[in-house]
Coordinates of C-alpha atoms and ligand atoms in Angstrom, one line a residue:
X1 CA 0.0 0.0 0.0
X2 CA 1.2 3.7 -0.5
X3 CA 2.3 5.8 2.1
X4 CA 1.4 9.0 3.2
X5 CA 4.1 12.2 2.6
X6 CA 5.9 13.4 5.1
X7 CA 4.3 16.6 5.2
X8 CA 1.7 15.3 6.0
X9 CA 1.9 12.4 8.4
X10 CA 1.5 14.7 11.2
X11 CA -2.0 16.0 10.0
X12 CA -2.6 11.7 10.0
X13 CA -1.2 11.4 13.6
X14 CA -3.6 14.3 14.6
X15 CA -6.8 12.6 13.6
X16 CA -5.6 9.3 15.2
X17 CA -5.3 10.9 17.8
X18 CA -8.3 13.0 17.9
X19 CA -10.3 10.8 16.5
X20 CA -9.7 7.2 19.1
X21 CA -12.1 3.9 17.9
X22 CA -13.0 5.4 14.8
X23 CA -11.4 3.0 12.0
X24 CA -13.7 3.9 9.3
X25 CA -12.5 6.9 9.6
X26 CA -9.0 6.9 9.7
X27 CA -9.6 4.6 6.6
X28 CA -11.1 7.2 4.5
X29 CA -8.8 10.0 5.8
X30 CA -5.6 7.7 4.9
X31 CA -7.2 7.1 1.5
X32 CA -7.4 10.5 0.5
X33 CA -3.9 11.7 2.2
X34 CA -2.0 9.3 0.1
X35 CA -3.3 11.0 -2.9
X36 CA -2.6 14.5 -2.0
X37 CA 1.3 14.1 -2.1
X38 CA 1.8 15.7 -5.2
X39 CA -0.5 18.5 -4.7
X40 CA 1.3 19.9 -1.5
X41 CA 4.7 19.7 -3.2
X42 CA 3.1 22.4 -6.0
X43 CA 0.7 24.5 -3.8
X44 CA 2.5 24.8 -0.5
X45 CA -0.4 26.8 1.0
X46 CA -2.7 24.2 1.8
X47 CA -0.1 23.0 4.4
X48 CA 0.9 26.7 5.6
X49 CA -3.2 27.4 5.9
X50 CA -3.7 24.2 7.8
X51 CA -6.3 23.7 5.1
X52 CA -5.7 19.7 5.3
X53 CA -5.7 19.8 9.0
X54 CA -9.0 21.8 9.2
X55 CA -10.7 19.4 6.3
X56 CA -10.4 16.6 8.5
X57 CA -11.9 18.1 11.7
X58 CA -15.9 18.4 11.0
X59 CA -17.7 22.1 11.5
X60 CA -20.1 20.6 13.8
X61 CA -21.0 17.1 15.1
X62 CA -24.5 16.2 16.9
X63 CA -25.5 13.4 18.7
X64 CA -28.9 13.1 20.4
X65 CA -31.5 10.6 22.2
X66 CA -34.0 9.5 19.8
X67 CA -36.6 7.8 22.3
X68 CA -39.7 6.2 20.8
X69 CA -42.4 3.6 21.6
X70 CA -43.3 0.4 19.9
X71 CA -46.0 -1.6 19.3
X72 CA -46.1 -3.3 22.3
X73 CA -46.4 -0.1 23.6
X74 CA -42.3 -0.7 25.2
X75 CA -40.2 2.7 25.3
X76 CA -37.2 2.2 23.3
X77 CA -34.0 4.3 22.9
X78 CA -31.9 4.7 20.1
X79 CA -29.4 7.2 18.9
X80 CA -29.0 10.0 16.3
X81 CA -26.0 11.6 14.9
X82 CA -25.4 14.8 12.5
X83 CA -22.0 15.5 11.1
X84 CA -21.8 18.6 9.4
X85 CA -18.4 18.5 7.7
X86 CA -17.6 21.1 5.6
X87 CA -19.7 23.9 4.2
X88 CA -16.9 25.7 2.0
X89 CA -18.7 25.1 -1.3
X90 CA -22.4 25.1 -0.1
X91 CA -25.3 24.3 2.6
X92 CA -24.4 20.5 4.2
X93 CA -25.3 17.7 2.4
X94 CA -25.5 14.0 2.6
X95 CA -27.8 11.1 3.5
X96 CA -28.8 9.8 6.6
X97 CA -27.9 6.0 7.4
X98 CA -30.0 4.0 9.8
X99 CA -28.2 0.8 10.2
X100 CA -27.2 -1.0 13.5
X101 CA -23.7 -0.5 12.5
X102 CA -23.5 3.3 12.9
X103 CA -21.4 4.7 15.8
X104 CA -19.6 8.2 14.9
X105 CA -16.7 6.5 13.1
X106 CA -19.1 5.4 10.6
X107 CA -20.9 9.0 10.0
X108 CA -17.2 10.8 10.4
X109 CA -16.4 8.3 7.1
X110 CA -19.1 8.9 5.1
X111 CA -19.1 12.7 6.3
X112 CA -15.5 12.7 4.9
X113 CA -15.6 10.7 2.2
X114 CA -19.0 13.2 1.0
X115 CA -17.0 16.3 0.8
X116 CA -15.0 15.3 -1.8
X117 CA -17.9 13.7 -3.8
X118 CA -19.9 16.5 -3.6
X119 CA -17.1 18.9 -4.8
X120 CA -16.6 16.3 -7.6
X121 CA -20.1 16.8 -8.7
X122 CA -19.3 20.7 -9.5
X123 CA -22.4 21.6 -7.8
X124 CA -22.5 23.9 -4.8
X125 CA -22.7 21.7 -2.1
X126 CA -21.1 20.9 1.2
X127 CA -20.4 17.6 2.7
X128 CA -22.4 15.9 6.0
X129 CA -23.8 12.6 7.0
X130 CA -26.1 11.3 9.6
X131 CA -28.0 8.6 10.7
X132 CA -29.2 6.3 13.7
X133 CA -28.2 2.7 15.3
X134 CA -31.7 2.1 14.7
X135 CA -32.9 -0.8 12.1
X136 CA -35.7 -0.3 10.1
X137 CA -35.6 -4.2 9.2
X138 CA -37.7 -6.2 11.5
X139 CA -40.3 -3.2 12.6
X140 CA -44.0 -2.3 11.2
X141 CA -44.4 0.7 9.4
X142 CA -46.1 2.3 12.6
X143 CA -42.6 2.1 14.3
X144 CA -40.5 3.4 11.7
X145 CA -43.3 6.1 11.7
X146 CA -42.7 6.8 15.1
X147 CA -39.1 6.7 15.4
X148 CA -38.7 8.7 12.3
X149 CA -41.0 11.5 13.6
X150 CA -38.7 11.2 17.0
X151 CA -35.4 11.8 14.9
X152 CA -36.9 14.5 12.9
X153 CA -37.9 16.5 16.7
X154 CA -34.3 16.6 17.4
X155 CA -32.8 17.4 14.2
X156 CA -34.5 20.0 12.8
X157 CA -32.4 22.3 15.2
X158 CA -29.7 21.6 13.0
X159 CA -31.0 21.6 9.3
X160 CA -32.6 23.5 6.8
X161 CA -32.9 24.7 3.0
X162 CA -29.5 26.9 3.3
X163 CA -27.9 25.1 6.3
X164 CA -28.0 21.0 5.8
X165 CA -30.0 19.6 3.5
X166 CA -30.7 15.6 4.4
X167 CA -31.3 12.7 2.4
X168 CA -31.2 8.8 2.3
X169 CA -28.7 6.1 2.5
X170 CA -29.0 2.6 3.8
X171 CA -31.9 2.3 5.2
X172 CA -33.1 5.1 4.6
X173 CA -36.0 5.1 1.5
X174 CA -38.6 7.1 0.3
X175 CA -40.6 5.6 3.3
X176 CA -38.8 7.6 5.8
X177 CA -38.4 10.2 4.0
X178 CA -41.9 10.5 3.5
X179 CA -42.4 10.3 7.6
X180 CA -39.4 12.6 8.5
X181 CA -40.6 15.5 5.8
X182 CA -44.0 15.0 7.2
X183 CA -42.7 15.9 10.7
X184 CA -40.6 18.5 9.5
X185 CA -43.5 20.1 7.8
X186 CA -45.9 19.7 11.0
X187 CA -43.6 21.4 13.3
X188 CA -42.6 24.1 10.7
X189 CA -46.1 24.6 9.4
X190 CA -43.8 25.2 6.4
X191 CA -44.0 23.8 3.0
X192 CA -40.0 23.7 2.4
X193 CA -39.5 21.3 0.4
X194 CA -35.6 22.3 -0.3
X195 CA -34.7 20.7 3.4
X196 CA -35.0 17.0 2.3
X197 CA -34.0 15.1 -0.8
X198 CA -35.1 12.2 -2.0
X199 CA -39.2 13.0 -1.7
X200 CA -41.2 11.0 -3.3
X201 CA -42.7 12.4 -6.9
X202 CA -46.1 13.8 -6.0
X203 CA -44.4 15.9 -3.1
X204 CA -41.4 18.0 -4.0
X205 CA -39.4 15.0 -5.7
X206 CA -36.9 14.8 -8.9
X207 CA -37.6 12.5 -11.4
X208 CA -34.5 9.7 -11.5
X209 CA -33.2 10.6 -7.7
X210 CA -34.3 7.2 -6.8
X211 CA -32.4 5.8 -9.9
X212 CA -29.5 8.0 -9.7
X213 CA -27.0 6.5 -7.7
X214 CA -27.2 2.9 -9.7
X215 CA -27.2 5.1 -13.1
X216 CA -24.8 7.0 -12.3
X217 CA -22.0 4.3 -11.6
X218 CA -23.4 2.3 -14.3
X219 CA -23.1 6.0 -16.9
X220 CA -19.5 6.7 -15.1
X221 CA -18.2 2.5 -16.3
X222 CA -19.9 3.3 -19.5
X223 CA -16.7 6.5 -19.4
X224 CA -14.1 4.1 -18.3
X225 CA -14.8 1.6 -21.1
X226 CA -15.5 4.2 -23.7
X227 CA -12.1 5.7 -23.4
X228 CA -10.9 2.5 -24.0
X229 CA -12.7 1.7 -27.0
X230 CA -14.9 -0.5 -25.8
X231 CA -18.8 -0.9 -24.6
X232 CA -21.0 -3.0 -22.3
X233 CA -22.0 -4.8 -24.7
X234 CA -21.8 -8.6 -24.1
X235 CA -19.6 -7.5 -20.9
X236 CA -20.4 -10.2 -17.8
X237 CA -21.2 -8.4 -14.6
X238 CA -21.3 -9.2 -11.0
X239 CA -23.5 -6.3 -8.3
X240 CA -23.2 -6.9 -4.8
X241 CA -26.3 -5.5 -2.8
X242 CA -29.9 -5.9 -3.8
X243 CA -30.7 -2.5 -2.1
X244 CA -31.5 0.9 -4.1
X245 CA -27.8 1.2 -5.7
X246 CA -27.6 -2.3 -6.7
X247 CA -31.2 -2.6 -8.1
X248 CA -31.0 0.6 -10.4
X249 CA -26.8 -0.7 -11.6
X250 CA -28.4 -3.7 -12.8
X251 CA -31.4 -2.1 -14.5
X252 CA -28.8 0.1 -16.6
X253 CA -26.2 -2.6 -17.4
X254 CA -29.3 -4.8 -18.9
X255 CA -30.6 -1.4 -21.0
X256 CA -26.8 -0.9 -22.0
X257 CA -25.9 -4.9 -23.0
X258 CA -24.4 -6.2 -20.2
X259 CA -25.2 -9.3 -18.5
X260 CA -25.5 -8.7 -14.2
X261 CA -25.3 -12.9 -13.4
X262 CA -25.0 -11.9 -10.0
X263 CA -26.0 -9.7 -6.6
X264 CA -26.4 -10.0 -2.9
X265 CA -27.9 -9.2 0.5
X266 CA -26.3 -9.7 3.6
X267 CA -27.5 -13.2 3.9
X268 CA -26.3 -14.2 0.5
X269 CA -26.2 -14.1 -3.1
X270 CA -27.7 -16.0 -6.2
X271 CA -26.7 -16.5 -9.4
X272 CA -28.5 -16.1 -12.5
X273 CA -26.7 -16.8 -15.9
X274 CA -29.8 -15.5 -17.9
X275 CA -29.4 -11.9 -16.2
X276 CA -30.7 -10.9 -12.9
X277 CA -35.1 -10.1 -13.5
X278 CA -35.2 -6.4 -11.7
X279 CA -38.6 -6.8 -11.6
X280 CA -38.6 -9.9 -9.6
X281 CA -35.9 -8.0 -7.5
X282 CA -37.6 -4.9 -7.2
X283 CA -40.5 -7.4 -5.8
X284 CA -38.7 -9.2 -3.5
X285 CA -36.9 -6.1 -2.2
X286 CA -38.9 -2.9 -2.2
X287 CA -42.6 -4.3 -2.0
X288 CA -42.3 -7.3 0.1
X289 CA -39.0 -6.1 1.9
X290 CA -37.7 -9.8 1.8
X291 CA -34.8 -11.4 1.4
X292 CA -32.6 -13.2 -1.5
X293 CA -33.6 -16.3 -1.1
X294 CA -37.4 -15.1 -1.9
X295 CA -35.9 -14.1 -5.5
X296 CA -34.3 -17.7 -6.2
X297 CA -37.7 -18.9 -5.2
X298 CA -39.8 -16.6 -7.3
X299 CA -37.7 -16.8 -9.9
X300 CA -37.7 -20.7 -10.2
X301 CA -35.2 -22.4 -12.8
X302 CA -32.0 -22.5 -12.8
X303 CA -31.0 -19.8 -10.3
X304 CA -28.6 -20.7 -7.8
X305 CA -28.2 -19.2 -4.0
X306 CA -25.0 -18.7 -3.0
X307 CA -24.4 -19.4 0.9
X308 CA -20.8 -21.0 0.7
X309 CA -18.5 -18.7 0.0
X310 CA -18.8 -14.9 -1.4
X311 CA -20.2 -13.2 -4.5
X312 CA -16.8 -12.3 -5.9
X313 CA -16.5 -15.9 -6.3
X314 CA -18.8 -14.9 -9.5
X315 CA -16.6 -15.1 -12.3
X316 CA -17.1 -11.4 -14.6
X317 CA -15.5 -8.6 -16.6
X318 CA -16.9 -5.9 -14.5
X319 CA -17.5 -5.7 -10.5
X320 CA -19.7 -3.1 -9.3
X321 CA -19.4 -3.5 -5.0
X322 CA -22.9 -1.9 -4.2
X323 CA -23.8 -2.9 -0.7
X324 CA -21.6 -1.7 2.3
X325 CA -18.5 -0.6 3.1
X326 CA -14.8 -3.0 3.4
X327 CA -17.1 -6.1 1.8
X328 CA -14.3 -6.6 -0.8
X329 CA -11.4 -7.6 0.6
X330 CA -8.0 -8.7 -0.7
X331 CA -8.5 -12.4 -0.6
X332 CA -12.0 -11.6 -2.7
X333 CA -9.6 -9.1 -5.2
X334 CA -7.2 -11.9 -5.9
X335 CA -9.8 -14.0 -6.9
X336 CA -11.7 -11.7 -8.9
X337 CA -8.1 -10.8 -11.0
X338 CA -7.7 -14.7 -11.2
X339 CA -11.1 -15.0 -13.2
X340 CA -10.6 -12.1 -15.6
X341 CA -11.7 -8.9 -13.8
X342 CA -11.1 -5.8 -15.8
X343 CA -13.0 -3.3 -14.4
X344 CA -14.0 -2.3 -10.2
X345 CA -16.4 0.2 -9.9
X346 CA -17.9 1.4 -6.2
X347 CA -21.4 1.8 -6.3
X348 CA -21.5 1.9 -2.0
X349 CA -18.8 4.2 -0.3
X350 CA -15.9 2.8 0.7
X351 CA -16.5 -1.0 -0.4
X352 CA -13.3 -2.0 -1.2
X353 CA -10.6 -2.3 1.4
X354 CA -7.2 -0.7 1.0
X355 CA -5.8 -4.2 0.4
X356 CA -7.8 -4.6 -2.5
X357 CA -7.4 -1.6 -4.1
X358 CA -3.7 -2.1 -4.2
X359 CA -4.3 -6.2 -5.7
X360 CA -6.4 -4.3 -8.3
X361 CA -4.0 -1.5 -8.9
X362 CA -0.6 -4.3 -8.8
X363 CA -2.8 -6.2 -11.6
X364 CA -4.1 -3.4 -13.9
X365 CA -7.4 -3.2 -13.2
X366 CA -9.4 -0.2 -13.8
X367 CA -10.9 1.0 -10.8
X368 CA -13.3 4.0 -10.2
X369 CA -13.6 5.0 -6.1
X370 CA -16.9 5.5 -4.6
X371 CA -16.5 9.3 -4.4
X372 CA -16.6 9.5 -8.4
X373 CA -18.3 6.7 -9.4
X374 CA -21.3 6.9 -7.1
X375 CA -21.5 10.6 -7.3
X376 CA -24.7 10.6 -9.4
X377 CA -27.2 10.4 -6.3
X378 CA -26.2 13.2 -4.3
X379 CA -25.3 15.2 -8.0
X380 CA -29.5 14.3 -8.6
X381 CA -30.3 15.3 -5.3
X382 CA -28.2 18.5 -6.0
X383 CA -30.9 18.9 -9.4
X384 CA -33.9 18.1 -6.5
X385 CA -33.0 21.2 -4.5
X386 CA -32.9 23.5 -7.8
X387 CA -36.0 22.5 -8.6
X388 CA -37.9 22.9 -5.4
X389 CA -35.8 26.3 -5.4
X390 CA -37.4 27.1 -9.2
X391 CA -40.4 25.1 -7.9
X392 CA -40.6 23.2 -11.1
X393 CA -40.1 19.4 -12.0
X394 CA -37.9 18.5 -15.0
X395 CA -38.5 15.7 -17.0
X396 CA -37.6 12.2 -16.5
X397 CA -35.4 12.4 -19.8
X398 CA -33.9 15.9 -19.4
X399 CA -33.5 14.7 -15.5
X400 CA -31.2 11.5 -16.9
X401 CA -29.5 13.6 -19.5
X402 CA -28.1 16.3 -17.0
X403 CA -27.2 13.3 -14.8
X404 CA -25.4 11.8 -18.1
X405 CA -23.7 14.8 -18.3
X406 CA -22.4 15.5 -14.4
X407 CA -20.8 11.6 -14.8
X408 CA -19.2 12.2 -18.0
X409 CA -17.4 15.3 -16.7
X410 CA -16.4 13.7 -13.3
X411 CA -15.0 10.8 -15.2
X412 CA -13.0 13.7 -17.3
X413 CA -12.3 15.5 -14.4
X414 CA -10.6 12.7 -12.3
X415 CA -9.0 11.6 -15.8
X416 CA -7.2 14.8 -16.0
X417 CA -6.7 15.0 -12.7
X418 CA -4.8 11.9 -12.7
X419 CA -2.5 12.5 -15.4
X420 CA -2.0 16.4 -14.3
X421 CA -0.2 15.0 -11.0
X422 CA 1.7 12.3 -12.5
X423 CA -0.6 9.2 -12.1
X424 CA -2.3 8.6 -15.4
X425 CA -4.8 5.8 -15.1
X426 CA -5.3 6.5 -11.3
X427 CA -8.8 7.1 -10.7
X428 CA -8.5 6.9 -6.9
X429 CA -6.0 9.9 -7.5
X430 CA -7.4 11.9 -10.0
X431 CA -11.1 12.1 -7.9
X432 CA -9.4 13.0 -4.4
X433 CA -7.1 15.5 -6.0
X434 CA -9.8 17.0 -8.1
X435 CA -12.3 17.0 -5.1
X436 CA -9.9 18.3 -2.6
X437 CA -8.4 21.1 -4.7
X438 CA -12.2 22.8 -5.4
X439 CA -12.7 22.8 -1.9
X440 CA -9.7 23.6 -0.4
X441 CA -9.7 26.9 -2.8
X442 CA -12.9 28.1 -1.9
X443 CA -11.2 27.1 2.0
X444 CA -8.7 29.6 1.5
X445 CA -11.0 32.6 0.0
X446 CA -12.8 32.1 3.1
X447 CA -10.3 32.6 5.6
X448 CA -9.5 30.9 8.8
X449 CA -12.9 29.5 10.2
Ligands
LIG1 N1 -26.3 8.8 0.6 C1 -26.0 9.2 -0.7 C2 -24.5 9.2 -0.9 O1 -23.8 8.4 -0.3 C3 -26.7 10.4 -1.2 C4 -26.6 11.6 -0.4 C5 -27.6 12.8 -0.8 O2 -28.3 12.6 -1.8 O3 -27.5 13.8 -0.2 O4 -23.9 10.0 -1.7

């Protein structure tokens, strides 16, 4: 693996130390320090500014009780968290998580990892994440109803059209948004429809948000091969995840002429050689809520389920890691370069581990990080807010074709990028230079706060 410079090593020793516990974190800080090298040996004023050192350390954090009552009428405690990161190029953005996993040092990573995205999109918008320990898995309706109108009580302290603008992640679908918009709305006895993204269509939505982070990988692959001369067509590819990324990936390899034969939830994966059916997926997971097995079943013939073992086992030309972060590790990279892999794009944030990143990089495989390639939902969610601000509604066509666009000029961006500081071919460098440079200049024209 790379190493950090050693101007900068004591900016990493900082947020180790700052930051105890928090290994997410220090992952995606690490990630993006080994790239910027190059950059503080031509613009020594990022150093001098402390710009790096203040990236790293969020604006604002905020944790809070989130009590609620479920249907058995038990009162039950969960907790919320709000990290603003960075506001340099625009109100806080980023989704909200609610996942039994999340502690701080999973909001601090995605937090992070979302300023640079953001910048990447070229829209005017800061970086944040949130989320809760709760899991919406396993409870009615009523209680995500409940919880999601606790959480709402507490945060809307914090957020707002022109401060933080909120929006989904796992766990977090139009369901809840529906619930924590309707809270925000009954407290404000305010119609702003600019605080949330990711509303459904009838109330203050974008066409394609839902679709957008799936298309958006899938349009920024489509860059990678075209620069290459090639297409999807007739290209073999394996999705992890079943979940809103995943779902939407697949749907656009199938209208572009690749084959998905593969994807996942976190109790396994099947295999289907004639192409994963999004409808039956779509089925299984957004109406009845079920899992993977349910598709194998519904699906009948010849689909296998994969217990044994992992979905990189899948044999393909093309992996697109859409589920959750570190669940491609370097054992799973060695075996995907062993059965042909060409191509690694991140459709979840942060999905491959360092360790595979450098198997991929040691074998030559093309490999697009999370913060370029899955750029397109928050870039749609950036389009949502312009039009609640216009309050119009573009349609589903324009909506794709500006989406289209935003990918294909990321992919150039980090492209340039790359070569520009002396690692052509380096996606991972060319997005975290080209994302850190936008904001650390508007940083600078800001002055010290
Ligand atoms: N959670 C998504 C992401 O990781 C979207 C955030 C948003 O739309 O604000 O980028």
């Amino acid at each position: 693996m790379s190493s950090i410079d050693e101007k900068l090593q004591d900016v990493y020793d900082e947020v180790l130390r700052r930051n105890p516990g928090e290994a997410e974190f220090h992952q995606a800080v690490r990630e993006v320090l080994v790239s910027l090298g190059p950059v503080v040996s031509k613009r020594p004023e990022y150093v001098d500014a402390a710009v790096i050192r203040r990236i790293c350390e969020p604006e604002r954090q905020i944790i809070f009780r989130v009590p609620w009552v479920d249907d058995a009428g038990r009162v039950q405690i969960n907790r919320g968290f709000r990290v603003q990161f960075n506001s340099a190029l625009g109100p806080f953005k980023g989704g909200l998580r609610f996942h039994p996993s999340v502690y701080l040092g999973i909001v601090k990573f995605l937090g992070f990892e979302q300023i640079f995205k953001n910048s990447l999109t070229g829209l005017p918008i800061g970086g944040a994440k949130g989320g809760s320990d709760f899991d919406p898995k396993g409870h009615s309706d009523a209680e995500v109803m409940r919880f999601c109108q606790s959480f709402m009580t507490e945060l809307i302290r914090d957020i707002g059209e022109y401060t933080d603008v909120p929006a989904g992640d796992i766990g977090v679908g139009g369901r809840e948004i529906g619930y924590l918009f309707g809270q925000y709305k009954r407290i404000t006895t305010r119609y702003e429809s600019g605080v949330l993204t990711g509303k459904g269509l009838t109330w203050g939505g974008s066409q394609v948000r839902k679709e957008a982070t799936g298309y958006g990988t899938v349009f920024f692959v489509s860059e990678m091969l075209q620069a290459a001369g090639e297409s999807f067509d007739g290209k073999r590819v394996v999705v992890s995840g079943s979940g809103n990324v995943a779902t939407y990936a697949i749907e656009k390899v199938h209208e572009l002429g690749g084959t998905v034969v593969a994807c996942s939830d976190s109790s396994g994966y099947v295999v289907d050689e004639d192409g994963i059916d999004v409808d039956i997926l779509k089925e299984v997971k957004e109406v009845r809520r079920g899992r993977i097995a349910d598709y194998a079943e519904l699906r009948g013939g010849d689909v296998r389920l994969g217990q044994a073992g992992s979905i990189w086992d899948v044999p393909c030309d093309i992996a697109l890691p859409s589920a959750t972060q570190n669940e491609l590790n370097g054992a799973d990279a060695v075996t995907l370069v062993k059965n042909g892999v060409t191509i690694v794009a991140e459709g979840a944030n942060m999905p491959a581990t360092p360790e595979a990143i450098a198997v991929f990089d040691e074998a030559g495989v093309r490999f697009a990080p999370g913060k370029a390639a899955n750029a397109g939902g928050v870039a749609t969610s950036a389009l949502e807010m312009q039009q609640n601000a216009s309050r119009d509604s573009w349609t589903f066509e324009h909506t794709e074709e500006r989406l289209a666009e935003i990918m294909r000029s990321i992919h150039d961006r980090c492209a340039e990028t790359a070569d520009e500081f002396g690692s052509p071919g380096n996606y991972v460098a060319g997005a975290n230079i080209a994302g850190f440079v936008r904001v650390a200049d508007a940083m600078l024209a800001l002055g010290v706060i």
